[in-house]
mmCIF file of C-alpha atoms in Angstrom:
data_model
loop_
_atom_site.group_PDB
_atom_site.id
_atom_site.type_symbol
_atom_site.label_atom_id
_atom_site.label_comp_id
_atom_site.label_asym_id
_atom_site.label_seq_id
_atom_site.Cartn_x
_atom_site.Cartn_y
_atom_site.Cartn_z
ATOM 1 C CA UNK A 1 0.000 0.000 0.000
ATOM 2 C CA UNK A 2 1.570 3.583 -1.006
ATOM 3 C CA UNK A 3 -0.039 6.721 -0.424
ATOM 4 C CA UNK A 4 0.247 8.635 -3.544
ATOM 5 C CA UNK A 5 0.161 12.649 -4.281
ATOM 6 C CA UNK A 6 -2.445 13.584 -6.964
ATOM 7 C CA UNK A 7 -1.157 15.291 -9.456
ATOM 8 C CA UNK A 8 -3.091 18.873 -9.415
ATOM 9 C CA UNK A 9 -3.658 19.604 -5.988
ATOM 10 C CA UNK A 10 -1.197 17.701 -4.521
ATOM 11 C CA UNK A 11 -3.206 15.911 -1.281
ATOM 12 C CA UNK A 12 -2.841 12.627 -0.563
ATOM 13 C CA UNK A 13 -4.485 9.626 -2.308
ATOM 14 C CA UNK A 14 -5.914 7.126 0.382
ATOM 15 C CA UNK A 15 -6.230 3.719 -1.519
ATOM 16 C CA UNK A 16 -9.288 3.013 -3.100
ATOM 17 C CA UNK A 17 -10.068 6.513 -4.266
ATOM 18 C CA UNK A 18 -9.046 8.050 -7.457
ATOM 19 C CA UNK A 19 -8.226 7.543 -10.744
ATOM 20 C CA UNK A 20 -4.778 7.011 -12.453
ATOM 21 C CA UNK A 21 -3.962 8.150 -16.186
ATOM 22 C CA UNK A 22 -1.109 7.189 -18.152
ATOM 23 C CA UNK A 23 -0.438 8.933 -21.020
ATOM 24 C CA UNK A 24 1.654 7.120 -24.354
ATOM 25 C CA UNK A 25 5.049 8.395 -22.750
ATOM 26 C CA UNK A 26 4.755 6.522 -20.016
ATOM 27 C CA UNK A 27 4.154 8.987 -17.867
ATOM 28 C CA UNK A 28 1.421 8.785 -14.862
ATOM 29 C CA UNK A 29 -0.791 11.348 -13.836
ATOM 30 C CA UNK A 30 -2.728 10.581 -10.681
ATOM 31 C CA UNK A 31 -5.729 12.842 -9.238
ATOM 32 C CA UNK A 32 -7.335 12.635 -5.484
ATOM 33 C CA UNK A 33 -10.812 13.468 -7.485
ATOM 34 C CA UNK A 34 -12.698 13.986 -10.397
ATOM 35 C CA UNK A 35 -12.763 17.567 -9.514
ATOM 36 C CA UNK A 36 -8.944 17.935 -9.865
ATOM 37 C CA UNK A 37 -9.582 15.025 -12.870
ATOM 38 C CA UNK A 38 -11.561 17.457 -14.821
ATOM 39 C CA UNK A 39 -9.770 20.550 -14.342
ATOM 40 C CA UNK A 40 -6.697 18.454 -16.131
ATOM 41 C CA UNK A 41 -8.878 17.471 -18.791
ATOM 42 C CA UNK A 42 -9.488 20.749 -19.171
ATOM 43 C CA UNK A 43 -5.639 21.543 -19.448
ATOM 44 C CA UNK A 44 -5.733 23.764 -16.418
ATOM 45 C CA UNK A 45 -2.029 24.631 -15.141
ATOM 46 C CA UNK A 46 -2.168 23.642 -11.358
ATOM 47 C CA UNK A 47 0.413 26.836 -10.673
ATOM 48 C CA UNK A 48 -2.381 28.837 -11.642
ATOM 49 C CA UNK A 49 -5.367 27.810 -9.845
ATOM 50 C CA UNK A 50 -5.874 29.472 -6.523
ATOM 51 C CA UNK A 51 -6.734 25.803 -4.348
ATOM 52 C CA UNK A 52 -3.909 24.178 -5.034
ATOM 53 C CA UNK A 53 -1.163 23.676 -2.975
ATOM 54 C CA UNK A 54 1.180 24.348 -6.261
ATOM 55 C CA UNK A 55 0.144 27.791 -6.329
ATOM 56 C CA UNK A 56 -0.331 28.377 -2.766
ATOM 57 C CA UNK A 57 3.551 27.511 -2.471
ATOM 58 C CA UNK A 58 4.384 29.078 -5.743
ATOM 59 C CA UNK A 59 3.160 32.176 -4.345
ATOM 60 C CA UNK A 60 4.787 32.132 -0.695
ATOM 61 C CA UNK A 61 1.138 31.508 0.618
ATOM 62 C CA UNK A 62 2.185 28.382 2.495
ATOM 63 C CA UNK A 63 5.758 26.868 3.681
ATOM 64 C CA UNK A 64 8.012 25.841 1.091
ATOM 65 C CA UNK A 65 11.528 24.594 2.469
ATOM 66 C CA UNK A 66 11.482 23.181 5.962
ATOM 67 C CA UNK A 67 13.071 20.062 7.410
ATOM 68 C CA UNK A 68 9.582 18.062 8.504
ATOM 69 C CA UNK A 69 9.276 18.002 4.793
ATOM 70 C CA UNK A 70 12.874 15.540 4.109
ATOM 71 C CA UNK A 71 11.249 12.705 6.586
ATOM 72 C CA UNK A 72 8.472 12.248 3.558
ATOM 73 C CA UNK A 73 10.524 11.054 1.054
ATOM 74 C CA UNK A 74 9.940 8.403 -1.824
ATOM 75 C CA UNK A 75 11.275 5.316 -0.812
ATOM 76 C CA UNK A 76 11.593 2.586 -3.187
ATOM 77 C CA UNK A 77 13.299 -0.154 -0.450
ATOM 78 C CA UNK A 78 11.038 -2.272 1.104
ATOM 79 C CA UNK A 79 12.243 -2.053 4.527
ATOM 80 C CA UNK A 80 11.735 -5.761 6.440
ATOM 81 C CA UNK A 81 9.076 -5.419 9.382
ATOM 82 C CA UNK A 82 9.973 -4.958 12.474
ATOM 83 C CA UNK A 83 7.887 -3.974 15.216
ATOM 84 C CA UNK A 84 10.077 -1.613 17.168
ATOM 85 C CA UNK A 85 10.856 -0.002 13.806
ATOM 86 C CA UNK A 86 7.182 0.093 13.155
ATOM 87 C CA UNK A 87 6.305 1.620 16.551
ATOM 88 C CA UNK A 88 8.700 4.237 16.637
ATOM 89 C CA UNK A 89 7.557 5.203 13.311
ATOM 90 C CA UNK A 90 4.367 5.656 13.868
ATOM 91 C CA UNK A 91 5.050 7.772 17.151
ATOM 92 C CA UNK A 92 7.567 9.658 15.155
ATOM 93 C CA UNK A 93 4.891 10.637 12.010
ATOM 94 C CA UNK A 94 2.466 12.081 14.988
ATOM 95 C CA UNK A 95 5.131 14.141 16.450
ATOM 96 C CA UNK A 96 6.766 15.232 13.235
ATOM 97 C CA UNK A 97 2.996 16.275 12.372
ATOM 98 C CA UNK A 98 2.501 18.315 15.416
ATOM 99 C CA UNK A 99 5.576 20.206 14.529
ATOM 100 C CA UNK A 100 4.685 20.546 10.700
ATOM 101 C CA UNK A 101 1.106 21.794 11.743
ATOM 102 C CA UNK A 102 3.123 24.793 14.503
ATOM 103 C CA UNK A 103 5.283 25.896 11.789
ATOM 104 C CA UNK A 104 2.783 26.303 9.367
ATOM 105 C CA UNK A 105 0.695 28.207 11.863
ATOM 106 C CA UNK A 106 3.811 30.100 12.708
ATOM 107 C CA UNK A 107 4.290 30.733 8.760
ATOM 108 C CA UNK A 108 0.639 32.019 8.515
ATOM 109 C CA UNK A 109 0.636 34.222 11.505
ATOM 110 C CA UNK A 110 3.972 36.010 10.281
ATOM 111 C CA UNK A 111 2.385 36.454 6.789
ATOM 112 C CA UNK A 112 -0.447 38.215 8.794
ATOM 113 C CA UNK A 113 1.437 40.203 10.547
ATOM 114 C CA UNK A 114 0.312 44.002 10.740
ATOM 115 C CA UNK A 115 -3.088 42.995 9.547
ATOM 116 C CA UNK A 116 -4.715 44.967 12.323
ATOM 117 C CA UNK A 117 -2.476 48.018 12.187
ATOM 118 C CA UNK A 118 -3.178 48.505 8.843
ATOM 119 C CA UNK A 119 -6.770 47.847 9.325
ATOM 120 C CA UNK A 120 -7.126 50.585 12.039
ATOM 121 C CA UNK A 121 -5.227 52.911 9.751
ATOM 122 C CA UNK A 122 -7.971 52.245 6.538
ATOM 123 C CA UNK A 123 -10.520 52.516 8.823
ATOM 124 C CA UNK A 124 -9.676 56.094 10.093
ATOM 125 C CA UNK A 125 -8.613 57.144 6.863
ATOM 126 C CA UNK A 126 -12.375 56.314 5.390
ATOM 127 C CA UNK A 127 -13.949 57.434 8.179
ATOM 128 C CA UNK A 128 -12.278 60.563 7.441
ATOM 129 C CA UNK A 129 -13.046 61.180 3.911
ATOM 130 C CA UNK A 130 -16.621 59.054 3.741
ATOM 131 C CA UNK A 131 -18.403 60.124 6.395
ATOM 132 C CA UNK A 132 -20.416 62.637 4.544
ATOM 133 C CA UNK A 133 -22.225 59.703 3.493
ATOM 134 C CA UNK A 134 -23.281 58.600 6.809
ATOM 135 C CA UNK A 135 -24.291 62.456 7.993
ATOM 136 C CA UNK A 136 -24.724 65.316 6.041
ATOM 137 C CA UNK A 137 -21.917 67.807 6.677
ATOM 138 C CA UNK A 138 -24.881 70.564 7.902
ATOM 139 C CA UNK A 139 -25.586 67.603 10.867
ATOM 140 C CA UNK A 140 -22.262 67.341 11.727
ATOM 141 C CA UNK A 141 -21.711 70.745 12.289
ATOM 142 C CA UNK A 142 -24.474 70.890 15.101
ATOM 143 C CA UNK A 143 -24.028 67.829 16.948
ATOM 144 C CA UNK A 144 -21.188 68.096 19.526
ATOM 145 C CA UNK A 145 -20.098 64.639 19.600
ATOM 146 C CA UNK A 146 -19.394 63.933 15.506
ATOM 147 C CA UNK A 147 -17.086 67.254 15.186
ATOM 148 C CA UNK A 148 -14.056 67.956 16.750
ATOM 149 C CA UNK A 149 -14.465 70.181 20.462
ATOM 150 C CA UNK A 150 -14.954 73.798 19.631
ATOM 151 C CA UNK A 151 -13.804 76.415 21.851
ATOM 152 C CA UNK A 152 -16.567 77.854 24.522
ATOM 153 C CA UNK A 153 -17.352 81.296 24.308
ATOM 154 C CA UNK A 154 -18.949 83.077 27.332
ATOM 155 C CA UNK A 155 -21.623 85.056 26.250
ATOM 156 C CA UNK A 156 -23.665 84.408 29.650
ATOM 157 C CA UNK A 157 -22.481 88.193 31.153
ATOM 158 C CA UNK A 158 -23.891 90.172 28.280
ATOM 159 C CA UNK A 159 -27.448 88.734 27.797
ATOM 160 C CA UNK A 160 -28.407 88.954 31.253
ATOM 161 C CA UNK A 161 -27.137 92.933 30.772
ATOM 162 C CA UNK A 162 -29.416 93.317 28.098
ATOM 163 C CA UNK A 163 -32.200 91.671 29.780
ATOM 164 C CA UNK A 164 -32.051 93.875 32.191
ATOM 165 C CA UNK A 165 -31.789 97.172 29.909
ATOM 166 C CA UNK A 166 -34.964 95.772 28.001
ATOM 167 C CA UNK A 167 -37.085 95.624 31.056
ATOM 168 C CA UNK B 1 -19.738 7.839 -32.911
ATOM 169 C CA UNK B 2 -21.395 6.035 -30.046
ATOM 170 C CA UNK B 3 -20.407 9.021 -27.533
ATOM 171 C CA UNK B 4 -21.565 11.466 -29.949
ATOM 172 C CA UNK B 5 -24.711 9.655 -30.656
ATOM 173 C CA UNK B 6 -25.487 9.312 -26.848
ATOM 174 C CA UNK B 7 -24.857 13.202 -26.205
ATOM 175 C CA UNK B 8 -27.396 14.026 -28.725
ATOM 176 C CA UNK B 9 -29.904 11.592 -27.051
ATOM 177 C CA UNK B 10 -29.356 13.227 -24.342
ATOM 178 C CA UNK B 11 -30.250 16.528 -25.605
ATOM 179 C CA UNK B 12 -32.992 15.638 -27.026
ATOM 180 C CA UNK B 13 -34.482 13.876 -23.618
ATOM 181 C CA UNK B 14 -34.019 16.823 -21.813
ATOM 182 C CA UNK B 15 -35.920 19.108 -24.292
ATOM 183 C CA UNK B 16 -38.458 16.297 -24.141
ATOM 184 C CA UNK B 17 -38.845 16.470 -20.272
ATOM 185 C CA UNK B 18 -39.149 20.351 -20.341
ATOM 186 C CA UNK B 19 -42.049 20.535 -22.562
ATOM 187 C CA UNK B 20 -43.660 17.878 -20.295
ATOM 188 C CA UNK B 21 -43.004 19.026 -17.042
ATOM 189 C CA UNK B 22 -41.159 22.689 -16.382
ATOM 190 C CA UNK B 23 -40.072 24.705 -20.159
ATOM 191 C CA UNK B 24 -38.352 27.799 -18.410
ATOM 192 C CA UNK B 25 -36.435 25.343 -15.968
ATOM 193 C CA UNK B 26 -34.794 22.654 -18.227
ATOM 194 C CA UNK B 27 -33.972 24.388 -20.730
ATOM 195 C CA UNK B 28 -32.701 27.624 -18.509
ATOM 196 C CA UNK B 29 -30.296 24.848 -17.234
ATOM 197 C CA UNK B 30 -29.238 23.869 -20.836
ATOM 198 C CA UNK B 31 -28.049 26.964 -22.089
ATOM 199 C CA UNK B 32 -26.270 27.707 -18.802
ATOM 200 C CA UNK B 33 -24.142 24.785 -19.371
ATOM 201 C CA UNK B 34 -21.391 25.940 -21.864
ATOM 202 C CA UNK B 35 -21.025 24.197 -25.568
ATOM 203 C CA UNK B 36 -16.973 22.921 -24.135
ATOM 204 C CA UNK B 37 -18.759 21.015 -20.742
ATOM 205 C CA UNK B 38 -20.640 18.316 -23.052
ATOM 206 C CA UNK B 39 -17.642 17.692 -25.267
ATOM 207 C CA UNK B 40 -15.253 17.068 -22.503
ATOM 208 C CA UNK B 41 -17.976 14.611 -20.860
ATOM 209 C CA UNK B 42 -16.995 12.516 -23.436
ATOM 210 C CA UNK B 43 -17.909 8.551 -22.562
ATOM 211 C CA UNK B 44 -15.282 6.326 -22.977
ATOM 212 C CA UNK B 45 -16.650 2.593 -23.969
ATOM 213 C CA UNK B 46 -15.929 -0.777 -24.932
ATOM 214 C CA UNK B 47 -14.190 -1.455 -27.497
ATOM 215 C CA UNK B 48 -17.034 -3.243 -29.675
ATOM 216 C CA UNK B 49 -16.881 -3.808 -33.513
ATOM 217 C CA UNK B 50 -15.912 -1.408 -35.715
ATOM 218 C CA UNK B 51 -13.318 0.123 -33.247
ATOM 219 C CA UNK B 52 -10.202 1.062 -34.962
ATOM 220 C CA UNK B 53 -7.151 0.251 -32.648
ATOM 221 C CA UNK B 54 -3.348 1.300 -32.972
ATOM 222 C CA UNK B 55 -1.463 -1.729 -32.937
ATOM 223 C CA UNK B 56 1.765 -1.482 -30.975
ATOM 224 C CA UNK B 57 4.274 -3.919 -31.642
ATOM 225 C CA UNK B 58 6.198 -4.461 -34.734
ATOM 226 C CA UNK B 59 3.984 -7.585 -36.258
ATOM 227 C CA UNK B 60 3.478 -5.190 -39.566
ATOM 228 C CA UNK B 61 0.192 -3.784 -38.989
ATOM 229 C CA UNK B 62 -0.521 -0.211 -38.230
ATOM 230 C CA UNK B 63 -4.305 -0.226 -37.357
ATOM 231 C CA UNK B 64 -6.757 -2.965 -36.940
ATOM 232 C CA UNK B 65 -10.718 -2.869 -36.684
ATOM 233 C CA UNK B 66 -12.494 -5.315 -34.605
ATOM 234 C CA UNK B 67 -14.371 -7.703 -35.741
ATOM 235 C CA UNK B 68 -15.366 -9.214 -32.070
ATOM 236 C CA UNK B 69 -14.889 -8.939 -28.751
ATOM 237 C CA UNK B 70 -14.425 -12.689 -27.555
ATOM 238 C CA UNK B 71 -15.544 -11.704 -23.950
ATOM 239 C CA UNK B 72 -18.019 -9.700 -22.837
ATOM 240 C CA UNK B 73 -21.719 -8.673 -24.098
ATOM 241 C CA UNK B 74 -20.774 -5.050 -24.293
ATOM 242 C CA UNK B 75 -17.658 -5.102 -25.672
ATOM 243 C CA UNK B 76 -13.966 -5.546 -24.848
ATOM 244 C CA UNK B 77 -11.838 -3.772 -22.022
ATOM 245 C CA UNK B 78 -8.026 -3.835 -20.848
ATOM 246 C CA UNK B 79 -6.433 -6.869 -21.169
ATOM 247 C CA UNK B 80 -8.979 -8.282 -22.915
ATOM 248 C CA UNK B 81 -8.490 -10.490 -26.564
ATOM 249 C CA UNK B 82 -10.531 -9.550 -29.444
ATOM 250 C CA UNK B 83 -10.462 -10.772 -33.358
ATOM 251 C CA UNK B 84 -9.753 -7.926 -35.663
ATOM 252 C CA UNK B 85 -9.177 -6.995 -39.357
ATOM 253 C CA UNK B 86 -6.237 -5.501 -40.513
ATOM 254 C CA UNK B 87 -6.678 -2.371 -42.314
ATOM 255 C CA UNK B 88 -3.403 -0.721 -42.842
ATOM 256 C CA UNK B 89 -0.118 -2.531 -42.768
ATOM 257 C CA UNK B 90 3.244 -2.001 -43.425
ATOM 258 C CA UNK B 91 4.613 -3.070 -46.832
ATOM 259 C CA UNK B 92 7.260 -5.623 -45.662
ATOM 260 C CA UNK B 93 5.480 -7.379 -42.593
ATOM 261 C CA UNK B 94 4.626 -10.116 -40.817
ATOM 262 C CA UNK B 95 0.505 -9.632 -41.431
ATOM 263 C CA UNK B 96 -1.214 -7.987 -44.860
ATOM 264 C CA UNK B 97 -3.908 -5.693 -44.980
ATOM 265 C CA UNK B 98 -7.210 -7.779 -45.083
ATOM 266 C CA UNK B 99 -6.096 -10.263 -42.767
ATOM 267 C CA UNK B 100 -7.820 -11.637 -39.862
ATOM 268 C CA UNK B 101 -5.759 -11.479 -36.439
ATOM 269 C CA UNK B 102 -6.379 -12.169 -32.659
ATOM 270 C CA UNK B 103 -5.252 -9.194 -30.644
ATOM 271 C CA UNK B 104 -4.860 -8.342 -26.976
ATOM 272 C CA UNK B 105 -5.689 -5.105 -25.514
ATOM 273 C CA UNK B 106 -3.183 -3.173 -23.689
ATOM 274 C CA UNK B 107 -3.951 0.183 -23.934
ATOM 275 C CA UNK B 108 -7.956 1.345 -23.229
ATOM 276 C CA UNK B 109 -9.605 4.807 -22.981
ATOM 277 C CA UNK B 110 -12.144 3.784 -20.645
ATOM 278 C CA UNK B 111 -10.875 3.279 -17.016
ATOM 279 C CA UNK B 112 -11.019 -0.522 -15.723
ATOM 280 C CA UNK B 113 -10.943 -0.449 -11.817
ATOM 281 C CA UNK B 114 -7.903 -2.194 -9.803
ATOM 282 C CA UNK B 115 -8.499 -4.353 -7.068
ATOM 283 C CA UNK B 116 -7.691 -2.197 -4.846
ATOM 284 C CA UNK B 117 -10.090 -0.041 -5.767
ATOM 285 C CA UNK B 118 -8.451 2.940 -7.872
ATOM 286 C CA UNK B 119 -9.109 3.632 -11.751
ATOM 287 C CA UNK B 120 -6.491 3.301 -14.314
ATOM 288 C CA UNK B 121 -7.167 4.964 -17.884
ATOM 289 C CA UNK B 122 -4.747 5.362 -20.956
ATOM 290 C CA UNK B 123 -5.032 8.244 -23.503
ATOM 291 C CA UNK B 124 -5.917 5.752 -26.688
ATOM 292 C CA UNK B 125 -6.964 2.092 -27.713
ATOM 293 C CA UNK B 126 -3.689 0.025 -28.263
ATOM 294 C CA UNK B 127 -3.530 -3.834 -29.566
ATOM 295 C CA UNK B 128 -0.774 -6.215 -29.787
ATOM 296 C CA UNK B 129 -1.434 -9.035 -31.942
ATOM 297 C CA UNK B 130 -1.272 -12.905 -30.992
ATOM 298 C CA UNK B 131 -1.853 -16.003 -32.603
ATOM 299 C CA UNK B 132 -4.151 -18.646 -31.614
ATOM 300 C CA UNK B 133 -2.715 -19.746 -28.867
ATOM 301 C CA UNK B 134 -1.732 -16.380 -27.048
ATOM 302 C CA UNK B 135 2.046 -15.666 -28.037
ATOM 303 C CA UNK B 136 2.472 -12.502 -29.746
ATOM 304 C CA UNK B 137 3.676 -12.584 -33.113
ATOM 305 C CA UNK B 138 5.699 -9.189 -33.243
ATOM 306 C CA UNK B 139 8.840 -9.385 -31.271
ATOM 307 C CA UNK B 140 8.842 -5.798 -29.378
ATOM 308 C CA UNK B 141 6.010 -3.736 -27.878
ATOM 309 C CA UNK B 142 5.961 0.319 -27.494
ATOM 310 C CA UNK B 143 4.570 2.224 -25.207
ATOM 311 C CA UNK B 144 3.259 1.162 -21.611
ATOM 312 C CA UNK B 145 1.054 -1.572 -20.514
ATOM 313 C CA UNK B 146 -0.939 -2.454 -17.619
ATOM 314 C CA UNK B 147 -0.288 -5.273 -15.169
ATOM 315 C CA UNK B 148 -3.743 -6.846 -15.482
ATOM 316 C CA UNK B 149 -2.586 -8.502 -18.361
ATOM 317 C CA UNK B 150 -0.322 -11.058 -15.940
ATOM 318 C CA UNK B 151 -3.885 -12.085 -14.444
ATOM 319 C CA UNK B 152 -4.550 -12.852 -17.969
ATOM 320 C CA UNK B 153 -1.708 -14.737 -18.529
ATOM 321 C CA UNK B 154 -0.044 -12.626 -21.172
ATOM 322 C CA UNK B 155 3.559 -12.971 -19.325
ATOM 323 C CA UNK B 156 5.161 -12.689 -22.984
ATOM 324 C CA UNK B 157 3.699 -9.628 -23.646
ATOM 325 C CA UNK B 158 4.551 -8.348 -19.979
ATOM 326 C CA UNK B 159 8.429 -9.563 -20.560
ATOM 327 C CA UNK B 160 8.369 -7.057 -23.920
ATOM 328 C CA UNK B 161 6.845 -4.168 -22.613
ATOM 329 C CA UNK B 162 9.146 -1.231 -22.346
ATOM 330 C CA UNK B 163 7.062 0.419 -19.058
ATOM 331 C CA UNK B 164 4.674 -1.702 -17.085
ATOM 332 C CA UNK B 165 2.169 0.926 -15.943
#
């Protein structure tokens, strides 16, 4: 039993699923599903459709060198069972996981780095030059709180003067 | 012919259910589907009489028609052995043009499933021919084969190949 890569999106191929083509020069094309099946048909490059992990590593979206990737190499030995071998494999392939899984994270969170900064800063900016579509610029002008504080003016002293010269 | 045929069918079953049942629905859903969508749902079938097949080994012949599928109802698959007429051949060969050969089918269009449950498809219909009895009478085969032929017991044909798919 070999797990196999398909050929356009590059996930794994559990046995049982899939289908293999082989074209005249010997060369074998394998797909997960007939989803990545028909886009081939279709003659679709891989490196330029957004899913796949070709262009998501073509275009620094995911990790592309890293040292959890050597232990999955293409082995063409059959190795002769042994259970000790077989257990420490299999502990080895959950750890190695775990640390393939953190790095990726890592990898993502360091691509969206300064997302929020330069969220706040868009936000302000439009704020700034949209809002006249929110209130009209006569509203704003009245209403304390969506202007910026004006200076206070006492006028108090000289109405109560005039009051009093009226009566 | 047969795909072609069986598209058209098609067609004409859906228009058939739309003026029975829903006209703006069906055929709304024909026209969205692009002209390119049918022709690339092309069905791949048996290969039946009057299939023309390439014939890959160096007997003489270039392309054969069958005549019969010696298995199967439908038609032959991979690995299968039909009889076949020779149509084109190659002046100085082991086979003329007219003749009637066995053949064994290494290379199909339409996927045969693996015991193990995966699908294996080749891009065109190949034959190499055999006599009665099995052996084949060219002595080299091009292009790759598929290993359901050892279930068939075409070991000779296996021991030629160049790539065993």
């Amino acid at each position: 039993m070999r797990l196999e890569k398909c050929w356009f999106c590059s996930s794994t191929i559990y046995p049982g699923h899939g289908i293999q083509f082989v074209r005249n020069d010997a060369k074998i094309f394998r797909f997960c599903r007939s989803k990545c099946h028909k886009n081939f048909k279709m003659k679709r490059n891989p490196r330029k459709v957004k899913w796949t992990k070709a262009y998501r590593r073509l275009h620094g979206k995911d990790m592309t060198q890293d040292s959890t990737f050597e232990f999955e190499r293409k082995r063409n030995k059959p190795e002769r069972y042994d259970r000790n071998l077989a257990e420490n494999t299999l502990k080895a392939i959950k750890k190695i996981d775990k640390v393939r899984v953190d790095r990726e994270a890592r990898h993502h969170a360091m691509r969206m780095k300064g997302k929020k900064a330069m969220e706040r800063k868009e936000a302000a900016k439009e704020l700034e030059q949209s809002i006249h579509m929110v209130k009209a610029p006569a509203a704003l002008q009245q209403e304390a709180s969506l202007t910026l504080p004006k200076i206070k003016v006492k006028v108090s002293q000289e109405q109560s003067q005039e009051n009093r010269m009226e009566e | 012919m047969a795909a072609s045929s069986a598209s058209k069918l098609f067609r004409a079953g859906r228009s058939l259910l739309g003026g029975l049942k829903d006209p703006n629905g069906s055929i709304g859903l024909s026209k969205d589907l692009p002209r390119s969508y049918l022709f690339s749902q092309q069905q791949r079938t048996f290969i039946q009489m009057r299939t023309n097949l390439k014939v890959v080994d160096n007997s003489g012949a270039k392309r054969v028609m069958c005549i019969q599928a010696l298995k199967g109802k439908r038609g032959a698959r991979l690995g299968d052995t039909i009889v076949a007429s020779v149509k084109e051949a190659q002046p100085g060969g082991k086979v003329k043009k007219g003749q009637v050969v066995y053949g064994v089918v290494v290379r199909a269009a339409m996927q045969r499933g693996r015991s193990d449950g995966s699908e294996i498809k080749f891009d065109d219909n190949a034959v190499v021919l055999v006599n009665k009895q099995g052996e084949p009478i060219g002595t080299r085969v091009f292009g790759p084969v598929p290993h359901e032929l050892r279930k068939k017991k075409h070991v000779k044909i296996l021991s030629l190949a160049q790539h065993i798919a």
